[in-house]
Short mmCIF file of C-alpha atoms and ligand atoms in Angstrom, two decimals:
data_model
loop_
_atom_site.label_atom_id
_atom_site.label_comp_id
_atom_site.label_asym_id
_atom_site.label_seq_id
_atom_site.Cartn_x
_atom_site.Cartn_y
_atom_site.Cartn_z
CA MET X 494 -40.82 -6.61 19.31
CA PRO X 495 -37.55 -5.85 19.67
CA LEU X 496 -34.82 -5.88 16.99
CA PRO X 497 -33.41 -9.47 16.73
CA ALA X 498 -29.77 -9.55 18.54
CA ASP X 499 -27.67 -10.23 15.50
CA LEU X 500 -28.81 -7.07 13.98
CA SER X 501 -28.61 -5.17 16.85
CA ALA X 502 -24.78 -6.09 17.22
CA ILE X 503 -24.30 -5.26 13.80
CA LEU X 504 -25.47 -1.90 14.09
CA ALA X 505 -23.74 -1.33 17.77
CA ALA X 506 -20.29 -2.44 16.17
CA LYS X 507 -20.76 0.26 13.42
CA HIS X 508 -19.55 3.84 13.37
CA ARG X 509 -22.60 5.62 11.71
CA PRO X 510 -25.01 6.83 13.97
CA VAL X 511 -28.35 5.03 13.03
CA ASP X 512 -32.19 5.83 14.11
CA LEU X 513 -32.69 2.75 16.15
CA PRO X 514 -36.21 3.37 17.14
CA LEU X 515 -37.11 3.95 13.27
CA ILE X 516 -35.34 0.71 12.58
CA THR X 517 -37.37 -1.33 15.38
CA LYS X 518 -40.28 0.49 13.94
CA ALA X 519 -39.72 -1.16 10.18
CA TRP X 520 -38.70 -4.37 11.99
CA GLU X 521 -42.30 -4.42 13.49
CA PHE X 522 -44.02 -3.27 10.36
CA ALA X 523 -42.23 -6.05 8.19
CA SER X 524 -42.88 -8.66 10.67
CA LEU X 525 -46.53 -8.21 10.51
CA ALA X 526 -46.66 -7.77 6.74
CA HIS X 527 -44.69 -11.35 6.48
CA SER X 528 -46.52 -12.76 9.06
CA ASP X 529 -47.92 -16.38 8.33
CA GLN X 530 -45.42 -16.28 5.24
CA LEU X 531 -42.99 -18.88 4.60
CA ARG X 532 -40.02 -19.10 2.21
CA LEU X 533 -39.47 -22.06 0.11
CA SER X 534 -36.87 -23.21 2.44
CA GLY X 535 -39.80 -23.65 5.14
CA LYS X 536 -38.81 -20.76 7.12
CA PRO X 537 -40.70 -17.78 8.46
CA TYR X 538 -40.73 -14.98 5.48
CA ILE X 539 -39.01 -12.42 7.77
CA THR X 540 -35.56 -14.37 7.78
CA HIS X 541 -35.12 -12.97 4.15
CA PRO X 542 -35.53 -9.14 4.63
CA LEU X 543 -34.02 -9.43 7.96
CA ALA X 544 -30.86 -10.93 6.14
CA VAL X 545 -30.61 -8.27 3.63
CA ALA X 546 -31.03 -5.80 6.41
CA LYS X 547 -28.02 -7.35 8.41
CA THR X 548 -25.69 -7.14 4.85
CA LEU X 549 -26.74 -3.30 4.40
CA ALA X 550 -25.68 -2.80 8.06
CA ALA X 551 -22.49 -4.82 7.45
CA TRP X 552 -21.73 -2.47 4.75
CA ASP X 553 -22.33 0.56 6.91
CA LEU X 554 -25.17 2.04 5.15
CA ASP X 555 -27.36 4.50 6.48
CA THR X 556 -30.78 4.03 8.51
CA THR X 557 -32.80 4.66 5.01
CA THR X 558 -30.93 2.02 3.69
CA ILE X 559 -31.00 -0.79 6.37
CA ILE X 560 -35.26 0.48 6.79
CA ALA X 561 -35.58 -0.33 3.09
CA GLY X 562 -33.96 -3.71 3.27
CA LEU X 563 -36.38 -4.50 6.11
CA LEU X 564 -39.21 -3.21 3.58
CA HIS X 565 -37.87 -4.14 0.42
CA ASP X 566 -40.76 -6.92 -0.01
CA THR X 567 -43.53 -5.46 1.77
CA ILE X 568 -45.19 -3.80 -1.26
CA GLU X 569 -44.65 -6.80 -3.38
CA ASP X 570 -45.37 -9.67 -0.94
CA GLY X 571 -46.55 -8.03 1.96
CA GLY X 572 -49.64 -6.89 1.10
CA ALA X 573 -48.48 -2.98 2.07
CA THR X 574 -49.06 0.12 -0.40
CA ARG X 575 -46.50 3.08 -1.33
CA THR X 576 -49.12 5.24 0.47
CA ASP X 577 -48.65 2.89 3.72
CA LEU X 578 -44.81 3.70 3.81
CA VAL X 579 -44.89 7.25 3.29
CA THR X 580 -47.14 7.54 5.94
CA GLU X 581 -45.39 5.41 8.23
CA PHE X 582 -41.64 6.07 7.15
CA GLY X 583 -41.39 8.98 5.03
CA GLU X 584 -40.87 9.83 1.42
CA ASP X 585 -37.36 9.17 1.04
CA ILE X 586 -37.67 5.19 2.42
CA ALA X 587 -40.74 4.78 0.40
CA ARG X 588 -39.09 5.83 -2.66
CA VAL X 589 -36.20 3.44 -2.39
CA VAL X 590 -38.62 0.41 -1.47
CA ASP X 591 -40.48 1.45 -4.52
CA GLY X 592 -37.37 1.19 -6.81
CA VAL X 593 -36.38 -1.94 -5.49
CA THR X 594 -39.97 -3.43 -6.29
CA LYS X 595 -39.69 -1.76 -9.96
CA ILE X 596 -36.42 -3.53 -10.39
CA THR X 597 -37.79 -6.77 -8.90
CA ASN X 598 -40.53 -6.70 -11.60
CA ILE X 599 -38.16 -6.19 -14.78
CA HIS X 600 -36.89 -9.56 -15.94
CA LEU X 601 -34.00 -9.72 -18.13
CA THR X 602 -33.86 -13.50 -18.40
CA GLY X 603 -35.97 -15.18 -20.89
CA SER X 604 -36.98 -12.44 -22.78
CA VAL X 605 -35.72 -11.39 -26.64
CA GLU X 606 -33.19 -9.47 -27.06
CA SER X 607 -34.85 -6.23 -28.08
CA GLN X 608 -36.81 -6.43 -24.70
CA PHE X 609 -33.76 -7.37 -23.26
CA VAL X 610 -32.22 -4.20 -23.61
CA GLU X 611 -35.32 -2.23 -22.92
CA ASN X 612 -35.74 -3.63 -19.70
CA LEU X 613 -31.83 -3.25 -18.95
CA ARG X 614 -32.46 0.49 -19.71
CA LYS X 615 -35.57 0.77 -17.49
CA MET X 616 -33.51 -0.91 -14.67
CA LEU X 617 -30.74 1.21 -15.15
CA LEU X 618 -32.84 4.30 -14.91
CA VAL X 619 -34.50 3.51 -12.00
CA MET X 620 -31.31 2.63 -10.18
CA ALA X 621 -29.78 5.97 -11.48
CA HIS X 622 -32.42 7.73 -9.36
CA ASP X 623 -30.94 6.41 -6.05
CA LEU X 624 -27.81 4.61 -5.61
CA ARG X 625 -29.40 3.10 -2.89
CA VAL X 626 -31.83 0.96 -4.72
CA ILE X 627 -29.13 -0.83 -6.32
CA LEU X 628 -27.72 -1.75 -2.87
CA VAL X 629 -30.47 -3.16 -1.43
CA LYS X 630 -31.25 -5.10 -4.85
CA LEU X 631 -27.67 -6.33 -4.24
CA ALA X 632 -28.05 -7.71 -0.69
CA ASP X 633 -31.45 -8.97 -1.84
CA ARG X 634 -29.78 -10.98 -4.80
CA LEU X 635 -27.26 -12.11 -2.60
CA HIS X 636 -29.26 -13.71 -0.04
CA ASN X 637 -31.88 -15.06 -2.87
CA MET X 638 -28.62 -16.63 -4.43
CA GLN X 639 -27.62 -18.08 -0.85
CA THR X 640 -30.99 -19.97 -0.72
CA LEU X 641 -31.28 -20.76 -4.35
CA GLN X 642 -31.12 -24.41 -3.68
CA TYR X 643 -34.66 -24.43 -2.59
CA LEU X 644 -36.36 -23.31 -6.17
CA SER X 645 -37.29 -25.05 -8.52
CA PRO X 646 -34.19 -26.09 -11.41
CA THR X 647 -35.78 -23.66 -13.89
CA LYS X 648 -36.07 -20.95 -11.41
CA GLN X 649 -32.72 -21.81 -10.27
CA MET X 650 -31.22 -21.51 -13.78
CA GLU X 651 -33.00 -18.26 -14.21
CA ASN X 652 -31.62 -16.53 -11.26
CA ALA X 653 -28.15 -17.65 -11.31
CA ARG X 654 -27.94 -16.72 -15.14
CA GLU X 655 -29.49 -13.24 -14.29
CA THR X 656 -26.85 -12.90 -11.51
CA LEU X 657 -24.06 -13.85 -13.58
CA GLU X 658 -25.19 -11.81 -16.60
CA ILE X 659 -26.05 -8.71 -14.79
CA TYR X 660 -25.79 -8.27 -11.04
CA ALA X 661 -22.30 -9.54 -10.72
CA PRO X 662 -20.98 -7.34 -13.66
CA LEU X 663 -23.00 -4.50 -11.90
CA ALA X 664 -21.05 -4.70 -8.74
CA GLU X 665 -17.89 -4.90 -10.66
CA ARG X 666 -18.57 -1.87 -12.48
CA LEU X 667 -19.69 -0.23 -9.07
CA GLY X 668 -16.27 -1.37 -7.83
CA ILE X 669 -17.96 -3.60 -5.12
CA GLY X 670 -15.34 -6.44 -6.18
CA GLU X 671 -16.33 -8.61 -2.82
CA ILE X 672 -19.90 -8.81 -3.67
CA LYS X 673 -19.16 -9.30 -7.55
CA GLY X 674 -16.87 -12.43 -6.56
CA GLN X 675 -19.64 -14.12 -3.97
CA LEU X 676 -22.67 -13.81 -6.74
CA GLU X 677 -20.23 -15.06 -9.17
CA ASP X 678 -19.36 -17.80 -7.13
CA LEU X 679 -23.08 -18.82 -6.05
CA ALA X 680 -24.22 -18.75 -9.21
CA PHE X 681 -21.17 -20.64 -10.86
CA PRO X 682 -22.51 -24.43 -9.67
CA TYR X 683 -25.98 -23.79 -11.37
CA ILE X 684 -24.66 -22.53 -14.75
CA TYR X 685 -21.77 -24.73 -15.43
CA PRO X 686 -22.67 -27.63 -12.62
CA VAL X 687 -19.82 -29.85 -14.16
CA GLN X 688 -16.94 -27.71 -14.44
CA ALA X 689 -17.65 -26.36 -11.00
CA ALA X 690 -17.71 -29.87 -9.78
CA ASP X 691 -14.57 -30.29 -11.36
CA LEU X 692 -12.46 -27.57 -10.50
CA GLN X 693 -13.81 -27.61 -7.01
CA SER X 694 -12.34 -31.39 -6.82
CA ARG X 695 -8.82 -30.13 -8.93
CA THR X 696 -7.98 -27.02 -6.32
CA LYS X 697 -9.71 -28.41 -3.08
CA LYS X 698 -6.07 -29.43 -1.87
CA LEU X 699 -4.14 -26.63 -3.81
CA TYR X 700 -6.42 -23.85 -1.90
CA ALA X 701 -5.31 -25.74 1.25
CA GLN X 702 -1.70 -25.74 0.66
CA SER X 703 -1.22 -22.29 -0.41
CA HIS X 704 -3.00 -21.13 2.71
CA VAL X 705 -0.60 -22.77 4.46
CA TYR X 706 2.42 -21.23 2.68
CA ILE X 707 0.70 -18.00 2.84
CA ALA X 708 0.20 -17.84 6.38
CA LYS X 709 3.70 -18.74 7.12
CA PHE X 710 4.82 -16.04 4.69
CA ARG X 711 2.71 -13.50 6.11
CA ARG X 712 4.88 -13.70 9.36
CA GLN X 713 7.93 -13.15 7.46
CA LEU X 714 6.10 -10.10 5.76
CA LEU X 715 5.02 -8.71 9.24
CA THR X 716 8.79 -9.05 10.77
CA LEU X 717 10.21 -7.67 7.62
CA LEU X 718 7.63 -4.66 7.37
CA SER X 719 6.75 -3.80 11.02
CA PRO X 720 9.60 -2.25 12.07
CA GLN X 721 9.25 0.34 9.21
CA ILE X 722 5.40 0.72 9.31
CA PRO X 723 4.28 0.14 12.55
CA ASP X 724 0.52 -0.35 11.78
CA VAL X 725 1.12 -2.71 8.86
CA VAL X 726 -1.47 -5.23 8.16
CA VAL X 727 -1.22 -8.36 6.36
CA ASN X 728 -4.11 -10.33 5.26
CA ILE X 729 -4.43 -13.50 3.30
CA ARG X 730 -6.62 -13.29 0.05
CA GLN X 731 -8.42 -16.24 -1.55
CA LYS X 732 -9.24 -16.21 -5.18
CA HIS X 733 -12.70 -16.39 -5.80
CA LEU X 734 -13.36 -19.77 -7.73
CA TYR X 735 -15.31 -18.26 -10.61
CA SER X 736 -12.55 -16.32 -11.14
CA LEU X 737 -10.29 -18.86 -11.48
CA PHE X 738 -12.38 -20.57 -13.78
CA LYS X 739 -12.44 -17.47 -16.16
CA LYS X 740 -8.64 -17.10 -16.12
CA LEU X 741 -8.01 -20.80 -16.67
CA GLN X 742 -9.58 -20.34 -19.88
CA ARG X 743 -7.08 -17.20 -20.82
CA PRO X 744 -4.83 -18.38 -23.57
CA ASP X 745 -1.77 -17.92 -21.66
CA ILE X 746 -2.92 -19.66 -18.89
CA ASP X 747 -4.32 -22.63 -20.91
CA ASN X 748 -6.24 -24.56 -18.12
CA ASP X 749 -2.71 -25.07 -16.43
CA LEU X 750 -3.14 -24.44 -12.69
CA SER X 751 0.58 -24.31 -12.06
CA ARG X 752 0.34 -21.40 -14.47
CA VAL X 753 -2.01 -19.64 -11.93
CA HIS X 754 0.29 -17.60 -9.29
CA ASP X 755 -2.57 -15.80 -7.13
CA LEU X 756 -4.79 -18.55 -5.79
CA THR X 757 -4.11 -17.50 -2.69
CA ALA X 758 -2.07 -13.85 -2.23
CA ALA X 759 -0.70 -11.80 0.68
CA ARG X 760 -2.58 -8.53 1.00
CA VAL X 761 -0.17 -5.63 2.91
CA ILE X 762 -2.29 -2.67 4.09
CA VAL X 763 -0.89 0.62 5.19
CA ASN X 764 -1.75 4.20 5.86
CA THR X 765 -0.76 6.26 3.26
CA PRO X 766 0.61 5.77 -0.51
CA GLU X 767 3.78 6.52 0.34
CA GLN X 768 3.91 3.51 2.60
CA CYS X 769 2.75 1.68 -0.10
CA TYR X 770 5.95 2.26 -2.19
CA LEU X 771 8.18 1.72 1.13
CA ALA X 772 6.72 -1.71 1.83
CA LEU X 773 7.18 -2.63 -2.03
CA GLY X 774 10.96 -1.51 -1.99
CA ALA X 775 11.34 -3.40 1.41
CA ILE X 776 9.51 -6.62 0.10
CA HIS X 777 11.73 -6.38 -3.38
CA SER X 778 15.00 -6.04 -1.65
CA LYS X 779 14.39 -9.30 0.47
CA PHE X 780 11.89 -11.49 -2.06
CA HIS X 781 13.18 -10.81 -5.64
CA PRO X 782 10.38 -9.84 -8.25
CA VAL X 783 9.62 -12.07 -11.04
CA PRO X 784 10.99 -10.61 -14.00
CA SER X 785 8.80 -11.79 -16.98
CA LEU X 786 5.72 -11.28 -14.63
CA GLY X 787 6.67 -7.99 -13.22
CA ILE X 788 4.48 -5.50 -11.19
CA SER X 789 1.49 -3.51 -11.84
CA ASP X 790 0.98 0.01 -10.39
CA PHE X 791 -2.60 0.37 -10.19
CA ILE X 792 -2.18 3.41 -7.67
CA ALA X 793 -0.32 5.83 -10.01
CA ASN X 794 -2.66 4.06 -12.79
CA PRO X 795 -5.88 3.09 -11.63
CA LYS X 796 -8.31 0.70 -13.05
CA PRO X 797 -11.28 2.60 -14.95
CA ASN X 798 -13.81 1.41 -12.15
CA GLY X 799 -11.12 3.32 -9.41
CA TYR X 800 -9.22 0.31 -8.07
CA GLN X 801 -6.03 0.90 -6.76
CA SER X 802 -3.43 -1.28 -5.27
CA ILE X 803 0.06 -2.41 -6.62
CA HIS X 804 0.42 -5.81 -7.46
CA THR X 805 3.98 -7.67 -7.61
CA LYS X 806 4.75 -11.29 -8.02
CA VAL X 807 7.98 -12.04 -6.15
CA PHE X 808 9.69 -15.26 -5.23
CA GLY X 809 8.78 -16.35 -2.12
CA PRO X 810 10.21 -18.73 0.61
CA GLU X 811 11.68 -22.12 -1.07
CA GLY X 812 11.15 -20.29 -4.63
CA GLN X 813 7.42 -20.51 -5.16
CA ILE X 814 6.23 -17.31 -7.12
CA VAL X 815 3.61 -15.34 -4.84
CA GLU X 816 1.38 -12.56 -5.35
CA ILE X 817 1.83 -9.69 -2.87
CA GLN X 818 -0.73 -6.58 -3.21
CA ILE X 819 -0.16 -3.47 -1.34
CA ARG X 820 -2.48 -0.79 -0.40
CA THR X 821 -3.91 1.74 1.91
CA HIS X 822 -7.18 1.24 4.17
CA ALA X 823 -8.80 4.20 1.97
CA MET X 824 -8.08 1.85 -1.17
CA HIS X 825 -9.14 -1.29 0.58
CA GLU X 826 -12.50 -0.04 1.53
CA GLN X 827 -12.74 1.42 -2.15
CA ALA X 828 -11.76 -2.28 -3.80
CA GLU X 829 -14.10 -4.01 -1.42
CA MET X 830 -17.53 -1.65 -1.25
CA GLY X 831 -16.47 0.53 -4.23
CA ILE X 832 -19.10 3.06 -4.97
CA ALA X 833 -21.00 2.12 -1.75
CA ALA X 834 -17.69 3.28 0.30
CA HIS X 835 -17.78 6.56 -1.91
CA TRP X 836 -21.39 7.34 -1.30
CA GLN X 837 -20.99 6.69 2.44
CA TYR X 838 -18.53 9.32 2.45
CA SER X 839 -19.74 11.78 0.30
CA GLU X 840 -23.40 11.51 1.59
CA ALA X 841 -22.27 12.25 5.02
CA LYS X 842 -20.51 15.35 4.18
CA SER X 843 -22.92 16.87 1.87
CA HIS X 844 -26.40 15.93 3.35
CA GLY X 845 -26.98 19.55 4.97
CA VAL X 846 -26.07 21.28 1.95
CA ARG X 847 -28.17 19.20 -0.51
CA ASP X 848 -31.02 19.51 1.60
CA LYS X 849 -30.66 23.45 1.88
CA ILE X 850 -30.29 23.02 -1.99
CA LEU X 851 -33.18 21.19 -2.90
CA GLN X 852 -35.27 23.51 -0.35
CA SER X 853 -34.15 26.59 -2.11
CA GLY X 854 -34.68 25.22 -5.73
CA LEU X 855 -31.14 27.07 -6.29
CA ILE X 856 -29.52 24.90 -9.36
CA ALA X 857 -26.46 24.10 -7.88
CA ALA X 858 -25.22 20.05 -6.85
CA PRO X 859 -22.50 18.99 -4.68
CA ALA X 860 -20.34 17.40 -7.60
CA ASP X 861 -19.84 14.05 -5.29
CA LYS X 862 -23.46 13.12 -5.79
CA LEU X 863 -23.13 12.87 -9.40
CA ALA X 864 -19.92 10.83 -9.67
CA TRP X 865 -21.77 7.43 -9.26
CA VAL X 866 -24.27 8.35 -11.61
CA ARG X 867 -21.70 9.11 -14.41
CA GLN X 868 -20.28 5.95 -13.31
CA LEU X 869 -23.28 3.92 -14.14
CA VAL X 870 -23.61 5.72 -17.14
CA SER X 871 -20.29 4.61 -18.40
CA TRP X 872 -21.15 1.16 -17.28
CA GLN X 873 -24.15 1.06 -19.33
CA ASN X 874 -21.89 1.92 -22.15
CA GLU X 875 -19.36 -0.66 -21.32
CA PHE X 876 -21.95 -3.38 -20.97
CA THR X 877 -23.75 -3.15 -24.45
CA ASP X 878 -20.14 -3.12 -25.83
CA SER X 879 -19.12 -6.35 -24.09
CA ARG X 880 -22.18 -8.02 -25.19
CA GLU X 881 -21.78 -10.41 -28.24
CA TYR X 882 -25.23 -10.93 -28.92
CA LEU X 883 -26.19 -7.35 -28.25
CA ARG X 884 -23.44 -6.24 -30.48
CA ALA X 885 -25.26 -8.03 -33.36
CA LEU X 886 -28.51 -5.87 -33.10
CA LYS X 887 -28.99 -3.51 -35.71
CA PHE X 888 -31.19 -1.36 -33.66
CA ASP X 889 -29.94 -0.64 -30.23
CA ALA X 890 -32.14 1.09 -28.00
CA LEU X 891 -29.13 1.66 -25.73
CA GLN X 892 -26.79 3.44 -27.80
CA HIS X 893 -29.44 5.64 -29.50
CA ARG X 894 -30.82 6.78 -25.96
CA ILE X 895 -28.67 9.00 -23.61
CA LEU X 896 -28.91 9.36 -19.84
CA VAL X 897 -28.34 13.25 -19.03
CA PHE X 898 -28.93 14.46 -15.55
CA SER X 899 -30.34 17.82 -14.16
CA PRO X 900 -27.70 19.85 -11.83
CA ILE X 901 -29.27 17.73 -8.51
CA GLY X 902 -28.92 14.53 -10.20
CA ASP X 903 -32.47 13.86 -11.65
CA VAL X 904 -32.01 11.71 -14.82
CA TYR X 905 -33.55 12.54 -18.12
CA ASP X 906 -33.88 9.91 -20.90
CA LEU X 907 -33.41 11.18 -24.36
CA PRO X 908 -32.69 10.30 -27.78
CA SER X 909 -29.43 10.99 -29.10
CA GLY X 910 -28.97 14.22 -30.98
CA ALA X 911 -30.98 15.84 -28.49
CA THR X 912 -30.02 19.62 -27.11
CA PRO X 913 -30.04 21.66 -24.00
CA VAL X 914 -33.74 23.13 -25.48
CA ASP X 915 -34.96 19.22 -25.66
CA TYR X 916 -33.59 18.51 -22.23
CA ALA X 917 -35.66 21.93 -21.21
CA TYR X 918 -38.88 20.70 -22.36
CA ALA X 919 -38.30 17.06 -21.13
CA VAL X 920 -38.16 18.81 -17.57
CA HIS X 921 -40.82 21.15 -17.90
CA THR X 922 -42.93 23.11 -20.64
CA ASP X 923 -42.29 26.51 -18.83
CA LEU X 924 -38.26 25.83 -18.35
CA GLY X 925 -38.39 25.25 -22.36
CA HIS X 926 -40.35 28.66 -23.31
CA GLN X 927 -38.06 30.60 -20.61
CA THR X 928 -34.64 28.97 -22.07
CA VAL X 929 -32.23 31.70 -22.55
CA GLY X 930 -28.93 29.77 -22.37
CA ALA X 931 -27.50 26.57 -21.09
CA LYS X 932 -24.32 24.81 -19.56
CA ILE X 933 -22.90 21.48 -20.00
CA ASN X 934 -20.88 20.16 -17.48
CA GLY X 935 -20.53 23.86 -15.87
CA ARG X 936 -19.41 25.20 -19.20
CA LEU X 937 -21.70 27.82 -21.10
CA VAL X 938 -22.87 25.78 -24.83
CA GLY X 939 -25.18 27.08 -27.60
CA LEU X 940 -28.80 25.82 -27.61
CA ASP X 941 -28.32 23.87 -30.25
CA ALA X 942 -25.25 21.54 -28.67
CA LYS X 943 -25.35 18.05 -28.82
CA LEU X 944 -26.03 16.35 -25.50
CA GLN X 945 -23.64 13.51 -24.68
CA ASN X 946 -24.05 10.39 -22.28
CA GLY X 947 -23.75 11.52 -18.86
CA ASP X 948 -23.73 15.28 -19.21
CA VAL X 949 -24.91 17.30 -16.34
CA VAL X 950 -27.12 20.16 -18.06
CA GLU X 951 -27.96 23.23 -16.67
CA ILE X 952 -30.58 25.66 -17.92
CA LEU X 953 -30.53 29.29 -17.67
CA ILE X 954 -33.95 31.19 -17.84
CA ASP X 955 -35.63 34.41 -18.25
CA ARG X 956 -38.60 34.46 -16.03
CA LYS X 957 -40.25 37.15 -18.05
CA ARG X 958 -40.06 34.91 -21.22
CA THR X 959 -43.55 33.00 -21.89
CA LEU X 960 -42.73 32.20 -25.70
CA PRO X 961 -39.98 30.06 -27.44
CA ASN X 962 -37.84 31.27 -30.33
CA PRO X 963 -39.37 29.56 -33.42
CA ASP X 964 -35.77 29.04 -34.98
CA TRP X 965 -35.40 26.28 -32.31
CA LEU X 966 -37.70 24.22 -34.82
CA HIS X 967 -34.54 23.71 -36.82
CA PHE X 968 -32.36 21.56 -34.31
CA VAL X 969 -34.71 20.01 -31.67
CA VAL X 970 -35.17 16.47 -32.15
CA THR X 971 -37.65 15.31 -29.62
CA THR X 972 -41.44 15.13 -30.44
CA SER X 973 -42.66 16.82 -27.14
CA ALA X 974 -40.30 19.96 -27.81
CA ARG X 975 -41.46 20.52 -31.45
CA GLN X 976 -44.95 19.91 -30.32
CA GLU X 977 -44.74 22.87 -27.60
CA ILE X 978 -42.69 25.36 -29.81
CA SER X 979 -44.90 25.01 -32.76
CA LYS X 980 -47.87 25.46 -30.42
CA SER X 981 -46.92 28.43 -28.81
CA VAL X 982 -45.47 30.14 -32.30
CA LYS X 983 -48.96 29.59 -34.02
CA THR X 984 -50.75 31.29 -31.14
MN1 LIG A 173 -36.42 -9.93 -1.69
#
């Protein structure tokens, strides 16, 4: 069974080399697993995994991720087992599919608050093991939201709410701005039907007018910038509807559309950061910046999720206020694809090294691999803070647990106050017994140091040691460490 032409075309247009025979094999496997199954739309079920795989291919992700997209529902709905997937496609692909299946079964809406927190924590743990699980899940959610009209009203509400409360913020925290915007706009009409319809009718004309205006302005910008910056690209960016909806609720905007100046913006893309400032200078010398609204330099001061760009508001032709965003191609890639863009790069760079390290069992890691994991942890913290109703919880499971990482990126979930010794016993009893020292984030620390969320913990061992130090009982906090130490001390 040949690969569908639309998927082949996307793969052929990408730079990343992919394993076409293996992707074709996965396509055949999925087609067989889902044969005779239909989506609620009445279309063959296989159209769904195919759509997911196409999205992942368009994001320029690797063979494993694209295949996981094709196979992501074969365990849940296609009657395949994890063992089948390991046999046919190897451990790596099976693990990603398994992770997606696990997340799919964790439902976040409709549950009571304490369960919600617990489920969210489980979900983050599954995702933290492999970023590709999140990317497949986001592509899956995107297609499910695009075909939401075929579900029952109750299911529509549930999925739309989950998308708005969990998946869109997740995409935002991971810096995948484009997907965040798409997910929000797809959920918006289901959650706020009246407001969405009203805003749509109020803005339809405005969007069309501002698009025409920016298209004209774009040509002027190109004429202005091209002589100084030969490869300059100018795009037109339209604000997502849900993002506009939220902006209109700000006190300084007060539901007044005439105060929104970035309905449509011009986006100037250049090769180097220096050229960004060159472009800014050229633009300001021709179009005056609006004094009260000013410029934001997110290149010098990036946003917490890594977003970089210069935003300036100027008086454009006919005195209209217009927003211009200036960035490099690399910043643009980062803004649209965030962590996924970073991962593509770091994965390609460190792949061989990481495999060798894992095989040799040496404790060392490419720092790149952990960067997104740390971001996930900081997202987890922010997320808890930003939820009004979670703030009200007296006992907050997220706050009282920490996630720490082994030097190769494995995740361990420990109670707050845990020490390197607790960590060592959580990994393995023998590691606990042989502990003689510890490093946190590469720095030597005492064995009673308190671990923090996101720490990378490395245990120094003496292989000749077989018994723990009874003094450790004074500071360990986990039951498992306490039990193992007491047991060994008594004998
Ligand atoms: Mn699915």
